[in-house]
Coordinates of C-alpha atoms and ligand atoms in Angstrom, one line a residue:
X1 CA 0.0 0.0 0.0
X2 CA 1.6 3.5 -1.0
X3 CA 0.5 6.8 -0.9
X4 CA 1.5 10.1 -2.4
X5 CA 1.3 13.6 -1.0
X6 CA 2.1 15.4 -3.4
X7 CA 2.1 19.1 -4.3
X8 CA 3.0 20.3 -0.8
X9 CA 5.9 21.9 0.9
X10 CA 7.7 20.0 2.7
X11 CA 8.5 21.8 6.0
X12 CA 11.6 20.0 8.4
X13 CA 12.9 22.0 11.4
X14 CA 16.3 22.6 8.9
X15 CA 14.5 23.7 5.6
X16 CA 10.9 24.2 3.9
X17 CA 11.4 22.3 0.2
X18 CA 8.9 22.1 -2.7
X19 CA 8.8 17.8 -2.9
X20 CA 6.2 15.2 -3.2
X21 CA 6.4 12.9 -0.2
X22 CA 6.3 8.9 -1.0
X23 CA 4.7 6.6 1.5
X24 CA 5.0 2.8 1.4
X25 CA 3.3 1.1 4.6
X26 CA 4.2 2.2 7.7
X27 CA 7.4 4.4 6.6
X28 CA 8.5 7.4 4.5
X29 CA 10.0 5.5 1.1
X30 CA 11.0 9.0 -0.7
X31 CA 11.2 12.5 -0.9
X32 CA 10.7 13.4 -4.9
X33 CA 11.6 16.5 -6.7
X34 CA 8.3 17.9 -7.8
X35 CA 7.8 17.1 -11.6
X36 CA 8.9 12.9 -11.4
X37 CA 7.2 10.8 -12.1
X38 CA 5.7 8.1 -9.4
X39 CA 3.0 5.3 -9.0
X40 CA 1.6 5.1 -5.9
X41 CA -1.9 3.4 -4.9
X42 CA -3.3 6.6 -3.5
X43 CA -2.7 10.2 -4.0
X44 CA -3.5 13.3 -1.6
X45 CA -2.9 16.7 -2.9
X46 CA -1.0 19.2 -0.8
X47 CA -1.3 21.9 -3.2
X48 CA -0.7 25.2 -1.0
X49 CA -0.5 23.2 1.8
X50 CA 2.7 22.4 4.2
X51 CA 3.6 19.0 4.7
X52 CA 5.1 18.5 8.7
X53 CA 5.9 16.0 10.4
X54 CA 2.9 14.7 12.9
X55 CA 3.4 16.7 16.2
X56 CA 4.6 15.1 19.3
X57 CA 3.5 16.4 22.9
X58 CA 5.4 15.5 25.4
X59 CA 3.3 16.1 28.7
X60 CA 0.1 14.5 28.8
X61 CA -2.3 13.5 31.6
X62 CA -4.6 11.3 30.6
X63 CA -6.8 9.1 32.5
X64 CA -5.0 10.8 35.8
X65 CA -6.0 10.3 39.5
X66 CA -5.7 13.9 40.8
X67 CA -7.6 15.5 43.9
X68 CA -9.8 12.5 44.5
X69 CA -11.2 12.6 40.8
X70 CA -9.7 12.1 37.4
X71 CA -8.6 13.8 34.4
X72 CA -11.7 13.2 32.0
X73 CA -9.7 12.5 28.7
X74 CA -9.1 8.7 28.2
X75 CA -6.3 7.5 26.6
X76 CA -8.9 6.9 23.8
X77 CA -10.5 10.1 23.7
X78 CA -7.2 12.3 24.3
X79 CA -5.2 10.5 21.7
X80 CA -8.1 10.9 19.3
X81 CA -8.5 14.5 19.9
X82 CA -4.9 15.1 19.2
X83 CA -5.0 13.3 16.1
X84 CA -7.7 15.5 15.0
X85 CA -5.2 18.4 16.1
X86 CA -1.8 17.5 14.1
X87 CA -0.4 15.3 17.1
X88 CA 0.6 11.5 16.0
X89 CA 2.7 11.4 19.9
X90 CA 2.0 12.0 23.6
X91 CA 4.3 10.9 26.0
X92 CA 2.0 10.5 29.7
X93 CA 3.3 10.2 32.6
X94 CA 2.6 6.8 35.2
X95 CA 1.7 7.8 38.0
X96 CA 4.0 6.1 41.0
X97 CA 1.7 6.3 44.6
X98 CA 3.1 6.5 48.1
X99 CA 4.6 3.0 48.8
X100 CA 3.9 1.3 45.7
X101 CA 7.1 0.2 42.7
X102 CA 7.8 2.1 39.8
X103 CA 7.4 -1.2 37.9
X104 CA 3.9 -2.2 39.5
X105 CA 3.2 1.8 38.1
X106 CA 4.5 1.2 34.3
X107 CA 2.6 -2.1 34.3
X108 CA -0.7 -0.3 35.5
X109 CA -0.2 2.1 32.7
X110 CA 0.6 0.3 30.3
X111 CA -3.0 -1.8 30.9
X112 CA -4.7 1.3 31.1
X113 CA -3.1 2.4 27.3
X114 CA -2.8 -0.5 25.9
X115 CA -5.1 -1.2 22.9
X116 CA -6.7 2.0 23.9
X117 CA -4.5 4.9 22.0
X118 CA -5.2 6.1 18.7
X119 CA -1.3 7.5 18.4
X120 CA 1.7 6.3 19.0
X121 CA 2.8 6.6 22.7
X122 CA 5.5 6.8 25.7
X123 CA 5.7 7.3 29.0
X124 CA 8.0 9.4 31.8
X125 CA 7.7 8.0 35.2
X126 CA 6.6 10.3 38.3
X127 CA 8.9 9.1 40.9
X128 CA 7.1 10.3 44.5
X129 CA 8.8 7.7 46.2
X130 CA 12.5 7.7 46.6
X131 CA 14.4 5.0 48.1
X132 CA 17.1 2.1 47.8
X133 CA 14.1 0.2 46.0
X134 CA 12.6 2.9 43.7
X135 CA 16.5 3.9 43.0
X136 CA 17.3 0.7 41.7
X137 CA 14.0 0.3 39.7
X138 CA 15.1 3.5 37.6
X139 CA 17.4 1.2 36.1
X140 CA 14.4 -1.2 35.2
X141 CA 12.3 1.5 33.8
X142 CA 14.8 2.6 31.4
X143 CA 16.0 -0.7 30.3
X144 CA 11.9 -0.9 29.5
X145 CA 12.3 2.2 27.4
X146 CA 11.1 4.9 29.9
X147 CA 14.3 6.8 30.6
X148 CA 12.7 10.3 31.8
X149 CA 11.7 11.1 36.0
X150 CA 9.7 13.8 36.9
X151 CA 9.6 14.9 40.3
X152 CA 7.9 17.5 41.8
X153 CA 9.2 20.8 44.2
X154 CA 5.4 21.6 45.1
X155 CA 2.5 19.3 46.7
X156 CA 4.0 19.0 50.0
X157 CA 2.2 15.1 51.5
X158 CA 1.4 14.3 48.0
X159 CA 4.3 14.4 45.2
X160 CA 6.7 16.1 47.2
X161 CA 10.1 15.4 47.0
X162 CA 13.2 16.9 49.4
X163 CA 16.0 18.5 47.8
X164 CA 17.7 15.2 49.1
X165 CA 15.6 13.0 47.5
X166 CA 16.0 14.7 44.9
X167 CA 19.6 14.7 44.8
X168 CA 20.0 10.6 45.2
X169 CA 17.5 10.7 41.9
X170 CA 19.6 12.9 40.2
X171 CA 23.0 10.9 41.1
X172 CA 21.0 7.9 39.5
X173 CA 20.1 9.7 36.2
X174 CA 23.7 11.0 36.3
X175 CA 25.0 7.0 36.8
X176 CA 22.6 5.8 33.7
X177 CA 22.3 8.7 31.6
X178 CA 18.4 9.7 32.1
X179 CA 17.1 12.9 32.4
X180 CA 15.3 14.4 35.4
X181 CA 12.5 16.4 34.7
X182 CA 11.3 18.9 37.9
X183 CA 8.0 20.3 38.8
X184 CA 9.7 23.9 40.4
X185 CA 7.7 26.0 42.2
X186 CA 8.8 25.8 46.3
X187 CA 5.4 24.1 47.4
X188 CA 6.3 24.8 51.2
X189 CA 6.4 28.8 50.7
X190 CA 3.3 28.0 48.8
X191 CA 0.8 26.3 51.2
X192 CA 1.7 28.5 53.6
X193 CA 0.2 31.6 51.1
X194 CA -2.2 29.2 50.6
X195 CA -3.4 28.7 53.8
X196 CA -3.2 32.5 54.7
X197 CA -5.5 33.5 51.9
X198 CA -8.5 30.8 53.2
X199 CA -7.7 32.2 56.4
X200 CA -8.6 35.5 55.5
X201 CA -11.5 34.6 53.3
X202 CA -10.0 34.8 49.9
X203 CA -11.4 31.8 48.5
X204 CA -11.8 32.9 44.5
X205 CA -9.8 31.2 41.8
X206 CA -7.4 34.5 41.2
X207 CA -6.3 33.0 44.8
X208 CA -4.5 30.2 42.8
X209 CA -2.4 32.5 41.1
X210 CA -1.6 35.1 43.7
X211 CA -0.6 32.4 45.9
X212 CA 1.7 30.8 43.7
X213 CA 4.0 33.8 43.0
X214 CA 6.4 33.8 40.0
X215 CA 9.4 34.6 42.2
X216 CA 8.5 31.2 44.0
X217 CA 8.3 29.3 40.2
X218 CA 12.3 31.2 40.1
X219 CA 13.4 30.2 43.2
X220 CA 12.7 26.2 42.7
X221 CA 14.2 26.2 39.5
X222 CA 17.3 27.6 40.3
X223 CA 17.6 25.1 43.3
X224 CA 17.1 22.5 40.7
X225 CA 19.8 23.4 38.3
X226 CA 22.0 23.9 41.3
X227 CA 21.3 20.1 42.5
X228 CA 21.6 19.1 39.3
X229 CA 24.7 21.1 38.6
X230 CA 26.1 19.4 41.8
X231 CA 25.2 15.9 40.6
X232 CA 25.9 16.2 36.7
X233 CA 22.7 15.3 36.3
X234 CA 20.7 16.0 32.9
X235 CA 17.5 18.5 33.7
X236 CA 14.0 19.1 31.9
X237 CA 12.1 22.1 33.5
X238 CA 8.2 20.8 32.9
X239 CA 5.6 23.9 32.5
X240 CA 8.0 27.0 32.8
X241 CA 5.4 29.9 32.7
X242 CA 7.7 32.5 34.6
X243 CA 10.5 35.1 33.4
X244 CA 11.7 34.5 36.6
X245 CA 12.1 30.9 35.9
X246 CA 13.5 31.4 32.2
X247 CA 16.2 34.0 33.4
X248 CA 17.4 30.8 35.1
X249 CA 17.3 28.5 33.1
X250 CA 18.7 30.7 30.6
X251 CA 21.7 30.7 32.7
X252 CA 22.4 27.5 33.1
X253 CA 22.7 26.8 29.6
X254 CA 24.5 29.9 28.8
X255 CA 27.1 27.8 31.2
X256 CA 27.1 25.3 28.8
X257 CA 25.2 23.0 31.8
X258 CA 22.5 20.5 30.3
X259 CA 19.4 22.1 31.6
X260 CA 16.1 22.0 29.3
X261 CA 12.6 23.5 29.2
X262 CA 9.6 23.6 27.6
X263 CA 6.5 25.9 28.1
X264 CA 3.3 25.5 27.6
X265 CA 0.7 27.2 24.9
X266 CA -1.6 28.4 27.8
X267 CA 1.4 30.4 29.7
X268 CA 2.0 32.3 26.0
X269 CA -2.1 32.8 24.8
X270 CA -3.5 33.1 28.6
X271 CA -2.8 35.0 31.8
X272 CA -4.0 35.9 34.9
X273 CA -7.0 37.9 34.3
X274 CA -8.5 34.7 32.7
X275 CA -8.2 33.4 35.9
X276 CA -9.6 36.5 37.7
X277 CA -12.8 35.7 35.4
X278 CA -15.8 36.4 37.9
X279 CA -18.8 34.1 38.7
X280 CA -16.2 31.2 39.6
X281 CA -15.4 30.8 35.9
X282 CA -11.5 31.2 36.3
X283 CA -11.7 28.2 37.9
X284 CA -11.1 26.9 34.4
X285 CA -7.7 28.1 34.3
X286 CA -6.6 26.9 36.9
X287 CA -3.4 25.0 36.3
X288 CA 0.1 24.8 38.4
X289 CA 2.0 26.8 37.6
X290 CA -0.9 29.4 37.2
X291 CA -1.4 31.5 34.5
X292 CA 1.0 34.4 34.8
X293 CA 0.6 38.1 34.2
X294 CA 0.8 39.1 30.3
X295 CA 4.3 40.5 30.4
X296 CA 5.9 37.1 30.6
X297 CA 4.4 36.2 27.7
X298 CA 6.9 38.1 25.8
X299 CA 9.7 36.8 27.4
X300 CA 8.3 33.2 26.8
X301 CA 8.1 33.8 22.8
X302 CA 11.5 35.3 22.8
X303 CA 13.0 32.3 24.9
X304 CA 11.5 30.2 22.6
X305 CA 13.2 31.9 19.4
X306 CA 16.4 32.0 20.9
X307 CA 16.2 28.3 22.1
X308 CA 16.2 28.7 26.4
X309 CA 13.1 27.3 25.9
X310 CA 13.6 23.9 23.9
X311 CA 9.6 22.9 23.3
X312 CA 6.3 23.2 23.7
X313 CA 3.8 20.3 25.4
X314 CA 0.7 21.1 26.5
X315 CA 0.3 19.4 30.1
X316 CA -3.2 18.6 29.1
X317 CA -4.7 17.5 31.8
X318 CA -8.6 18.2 31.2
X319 CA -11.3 18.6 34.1
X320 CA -14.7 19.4 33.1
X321 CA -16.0 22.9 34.8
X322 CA -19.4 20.8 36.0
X323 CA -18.7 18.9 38.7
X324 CA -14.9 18.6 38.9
X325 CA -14.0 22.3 39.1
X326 CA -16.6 23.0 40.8
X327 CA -15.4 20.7 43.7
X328 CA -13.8 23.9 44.5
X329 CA -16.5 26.8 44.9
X330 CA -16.1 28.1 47.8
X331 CA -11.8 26.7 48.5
X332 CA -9.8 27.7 45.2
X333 CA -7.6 25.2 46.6
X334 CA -9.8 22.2 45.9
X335 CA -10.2 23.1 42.1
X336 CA -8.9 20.1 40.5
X337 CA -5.4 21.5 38.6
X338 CA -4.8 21.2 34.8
X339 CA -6.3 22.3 31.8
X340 CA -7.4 20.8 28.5
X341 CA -5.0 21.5 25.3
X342 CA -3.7 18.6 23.4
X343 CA -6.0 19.2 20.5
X344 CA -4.5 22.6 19.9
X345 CA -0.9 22.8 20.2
X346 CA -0.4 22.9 16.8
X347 CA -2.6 25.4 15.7
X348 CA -2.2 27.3 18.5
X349 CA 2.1 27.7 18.0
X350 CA 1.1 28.1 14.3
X351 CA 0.2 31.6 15.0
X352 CA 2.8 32.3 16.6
X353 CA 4.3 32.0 12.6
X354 CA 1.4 34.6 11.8
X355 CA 2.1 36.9 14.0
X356 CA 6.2 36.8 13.0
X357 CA 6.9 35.3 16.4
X358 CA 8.8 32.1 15.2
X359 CA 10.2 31.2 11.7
X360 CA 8.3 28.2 10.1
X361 CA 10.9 26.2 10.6
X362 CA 10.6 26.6 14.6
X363 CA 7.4 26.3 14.4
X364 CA 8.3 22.6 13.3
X365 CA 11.5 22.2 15.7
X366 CA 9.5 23.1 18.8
X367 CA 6.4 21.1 18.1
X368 CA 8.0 18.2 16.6
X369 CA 11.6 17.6 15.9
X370 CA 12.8 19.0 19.2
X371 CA 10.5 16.7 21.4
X372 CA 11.5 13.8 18.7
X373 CA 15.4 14.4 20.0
X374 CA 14.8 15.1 23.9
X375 CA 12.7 12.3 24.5
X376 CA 14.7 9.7 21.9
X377 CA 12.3 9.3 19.4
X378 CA 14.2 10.7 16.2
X379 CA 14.8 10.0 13.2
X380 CA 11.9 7.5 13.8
X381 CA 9.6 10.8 14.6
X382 CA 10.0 14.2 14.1
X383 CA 11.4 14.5 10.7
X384 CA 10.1 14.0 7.1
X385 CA 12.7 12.1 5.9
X386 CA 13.1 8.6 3.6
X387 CA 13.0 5.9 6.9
X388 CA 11.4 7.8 9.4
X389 CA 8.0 6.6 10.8
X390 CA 4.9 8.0 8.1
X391 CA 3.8 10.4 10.8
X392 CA 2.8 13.5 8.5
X393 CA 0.4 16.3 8.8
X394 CA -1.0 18.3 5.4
X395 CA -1.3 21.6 7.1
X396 CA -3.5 24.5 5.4
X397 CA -1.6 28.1 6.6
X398 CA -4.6 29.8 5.2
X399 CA -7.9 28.4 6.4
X400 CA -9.7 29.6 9.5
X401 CA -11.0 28.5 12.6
X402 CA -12.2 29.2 15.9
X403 CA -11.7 27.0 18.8
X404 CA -14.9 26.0 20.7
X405 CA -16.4 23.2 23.4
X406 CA -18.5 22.7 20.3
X407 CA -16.8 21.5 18.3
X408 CA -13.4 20.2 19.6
X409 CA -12.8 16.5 20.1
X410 CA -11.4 16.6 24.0
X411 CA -13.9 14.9 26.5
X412 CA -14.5 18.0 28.2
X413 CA -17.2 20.3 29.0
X414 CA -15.4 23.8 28.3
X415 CA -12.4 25.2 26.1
X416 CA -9.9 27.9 27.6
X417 CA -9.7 29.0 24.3
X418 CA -13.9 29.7 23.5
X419 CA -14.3 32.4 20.7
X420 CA -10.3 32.6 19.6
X421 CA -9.9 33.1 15.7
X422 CA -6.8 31.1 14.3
X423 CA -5.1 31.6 11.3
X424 CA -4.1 27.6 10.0
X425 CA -6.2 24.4 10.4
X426 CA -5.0 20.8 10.0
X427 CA -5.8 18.9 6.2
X428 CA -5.1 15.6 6.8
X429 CA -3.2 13.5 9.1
X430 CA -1.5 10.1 8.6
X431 CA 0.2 7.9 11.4
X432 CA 2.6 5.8 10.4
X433 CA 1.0 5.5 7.1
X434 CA -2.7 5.2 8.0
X435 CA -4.7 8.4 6.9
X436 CA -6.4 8.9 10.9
X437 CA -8.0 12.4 10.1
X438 CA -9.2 13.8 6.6
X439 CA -12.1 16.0 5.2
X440 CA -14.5 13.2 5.5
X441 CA -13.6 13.3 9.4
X442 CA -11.7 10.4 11.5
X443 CA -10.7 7.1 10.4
X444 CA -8.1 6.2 13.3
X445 CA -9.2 4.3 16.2
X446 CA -8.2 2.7 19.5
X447 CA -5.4 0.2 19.6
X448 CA -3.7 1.8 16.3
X449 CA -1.6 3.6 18.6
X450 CA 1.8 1.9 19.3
X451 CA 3.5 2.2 22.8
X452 CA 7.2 3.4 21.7
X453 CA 10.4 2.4 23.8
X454 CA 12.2 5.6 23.9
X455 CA 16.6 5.9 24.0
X456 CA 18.3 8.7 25.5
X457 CA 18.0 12.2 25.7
X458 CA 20.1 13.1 21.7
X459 CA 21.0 16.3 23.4
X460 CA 23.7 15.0 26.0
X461 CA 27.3 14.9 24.5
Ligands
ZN1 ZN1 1.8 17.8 34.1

C-alpha cells in the first residue's frame, strides 16, 4: 500500500522544500523532486499546503487520578483529539503512589493504554517515592524504554520530594544517563500563602495565582539546576510559565550546563486575568503553575526563538467545569489542577508563525523535531525524511478557525480557548502510514496507537 502527497511543501525544522512525499506502509520510502514521475496506490494533494511531520506532545495526563477525581480524557479520547489536532505522539506520565514500585506503576499504565491509544505513545515516570528500592528500579524502567523522571518541588504530602531525595535521583540519572524532569515551584512557601488566603477569606480562583507567585516558580528552579549542577545530572524544567524561571534556566545553559525547558501554549495565549474571570469561571484556568501576568508572555516567545526554551507540550490535563471544578466553589484550593489543550498545540504555535513570532521552521522544531530528539524518538519521529516513521500532517496556513467546546474532540465540558480566531487548520493527518484524520472526518481508532520504547536524551554529548 503506497500513498503520495504530493504538491506540498515539505517543511523539516532545517529547511521548507517544494517535494512530493512517497509513503509505502508504515514508513516514508522517498522525498521526490516535484515534476517525477511516481505510482503510488493513493494520492493526496497538498497543493498550498505544508507537509510536517505529525506533532509530538510530550506532557500528557490522561486518565490521571488527581484530587480524588480524574482527568476526564481517556487514553482513547485524548489520543483521538490530538490526532484530529496534528499530534501522531504524547508521551503520559505513570503515576507512581506512596509505597507502591515504579514497575507495579509502568505495568498499570501500560493496561490502562494498551489497545486504547489512537497515536503512538511513551511514557515518563513520576517518581514520589525515593528509596534504595525505587532507586534501583530507575534502572528497570529505562531498560523498558522509559528513561525520563519527573519529580515535583510543590505538593507538599502528595508528590513532594526533598531537595535530598532529589539529589540521590539525580545521582542515579547522572550514573545511567536519564534525564530528570522537575516540577519547580517551592510548594512549602506555597501552602503556607495558601493557607493565609483561606484564612482571610479569599477563596476565589485569582487566589490560585496570587498564591503561587512567579518569584517562588524562580526560586525552585534555580535550586534544581543547582542540584543538578552538583550531581551532573541531565534537567528538563516541565511547565516554565515565569521570566523568573526562564532567566534561570537561561543561565544555566549559557554555562554550557544541560538544563532543558519547555512551556506550555496556555502560559503564552492566557494570563491571569483569565483566571480572575468572575462568577467562579476562572476556575477553568486553573493550572500549576498558574497563569502568569501578560508580560511574561513576551519573554516566553523570545525564549522560545532563541532556544532557552527547547519545546512546547501542552500538560493537558482536562477537568470538566461541572462537577470537577466546581469541587472547588467556595476553596480555590480544591479546584482540581490542569487544563485541557492537546487538540490545539499545533494550531495554536502556528500563530505564533502569523504573527512573525517564530520562523516556520521553529514552528516545526519546537512542536516536533525538538521533542522527537529530547525524549529519543528521532529520526523514527520528528522529521520528514526517507525511513522515518509516516507520521505527516498536510497543514492549510490559510484556512480559519475558531476554537470552541463545540466542536473540539477533548472529552471535556469547556475550552480555555472559547471564541479565539486562528489563522491555519490541520488537512489531513496520517500515522505511520494510515490516513487517521481527513475532510470526510476520522478514520483512526483505539489500539492503532503503538507504545514506543524511547533511548536517551540526543542532546547530551
Ligand atoms: Zn503535568
Amino acid at each position: 500500500m503506497s500513498t503520495l502527497i504530493r504538491g506540498g511543501t515539505v517543511v523539516n525544522a532545517t529547511g521548507a522544500v517544494a517535494a512530493d512525499v512517497l509513503v509505502q506502509g508504515e514508513k516514508i520510502a522517498a522525498l521526490v523532486a516535484p515534476g517525477f514521475e511516481v505510482q503510488a496506490d493513493t494520492v493526496i494533494d497538498a497543493t498550498g499546503k505544508y507537509v510536517i511531520p505529525g506533532g509530538i506532545d510530550g506532557h500528557t495526563h490522561m486518565e490521571m487520578p488527581f484530587g480524588g477525581t480524574s482527568s476526564v480524557d481517556t487514553f482513547e479520547t485524548g489520543t483521538t483529539a490530538a490526532a484530529w489536532g496534528g499530534t501522531t505522539t504524547i508521551i503520559d506520565f505513570a503515576v507512581q503512589a506512596k509505597g507502591t514500585s515504579l514497575l507495579s506503576t509502568l505495568d498499570k499504565w501500560h493496561s490502562k493504554a494498551d489497545g486504547n491509544c489512537a497515536v503512538d505513545y511513551g511514557f515518563h515516570m513520576i517518581v514520589s517515592d525515593v528509596n534504595d528500592t525505587s532507586l534501583k528500579e530507575m534502572e528497570s524502567c529505562i531498560d523498558a524504554g522509559v528513561n525520563t523522571f519527573k519529580m515535583f518541588m510543590a505538593y507538599p504530602g502528595v508528590f513532594y520530594a526533598t531537595d535530598g531525595e532529589i539529589l540521590r535521583a539525580m545521582q542515579k540519572a547522572r550514573e545511567t544517563g536519564a534525564t530528570i524532569m522537575m516540577h519547580a515551584e517551592n510548594g512549602i512557601a506555597i501552602d503556607q500563602l495558601v493557607a493565609q488566603a483561606l484564612a482571610n477569606g479569599k477563596t476565589d480562583p485569582v487566589q490560585h495565582g496570587l498564591t503561587r507567585p512567579p518569584e517562588l516558580e524562580g526560586e525552585a528552579t534555580s535550586r534544581a539546576i543547582a542540584l543538578a549542577k552538583v550531581t551532573g545530572s541531565p534537567l528538563y524544567i516541565v511547565h516554565l510559565s515565569a521570566s523568573h524561571a526562564l532567566d534561570a534556566v537561561t543561565k544555566a545553559r549559557d554555562t554550557g550546563q544541560n538544563v532543558f525547558a519547555e512551556t506550555c501554549p496556555q502560559y503564552l495565549f492566557l494570563s491571569l486575568e483569565d483566571l480572575a474571570k468572575p462568577d467562579f469561571e476562572g476556575a477553568k484556568y486553573v493550572a500549576s503553575p498558574p497563569l502568569r501576568p501578560k508580560e511574561h508572555q513576551t519573554e516566553l516567545w523570545r525564549g522560545l526563538r532563541t532556544n532557552d526554551l527547547s519545546l512546547v507540550s501542552t500538560d493537558h490535563c482536562p477537568f470538566c467545569f461541572k462537577d470537577q471544578k466546581e469541587l472547588g466553589r467556595g476553596d480555590f484550593s480544591k479546584i482540581p489542577n490542569g487544563m485541557p489543550g492537546v487538540e490545539h498545540r499545533m494550531d495554536l504555535l502556528h500563530q505564533g508563525v502569523v504573527r512573525g513570532e517564530l520562523s516556520l521552521e521553529r514552528w516545526v522544531e519546537i512542536s516536533s523535531t525538538t521533542p522527537a530528539r529530547m525524549f529519543g524518538l528521532y529520526p523514527r519521529k520528528g522529521v520528514i525524511a526517507p525511513g522515518a516513521d509516516a507520521d505527516i500532517v498536510v497543514y492549510d496556513p490559510t484556512a480559519e478557525q475558531t476554537l470552541s467546546a463545540a466542536t473540539h474532540h477533548m472529552n471535556v465540558d469547556y475550552s480555555a480557548y472559547e471564541g479565539m480566531e486562528l489563522t491555519g487548520k490541520v488537512d489531513t493527518v496520517l500515522s505511520r502510514g494510515k490516513v487517521v484524520v481527513d475532510g470526510d472526518g476520522f478514520h483512526g481508532g483505539a489500539g492503532h496507537g503503538r507504545f514506543l520504547g524511547r533511548d536517551l536524551n540526543q542532546y547530551l554529548v
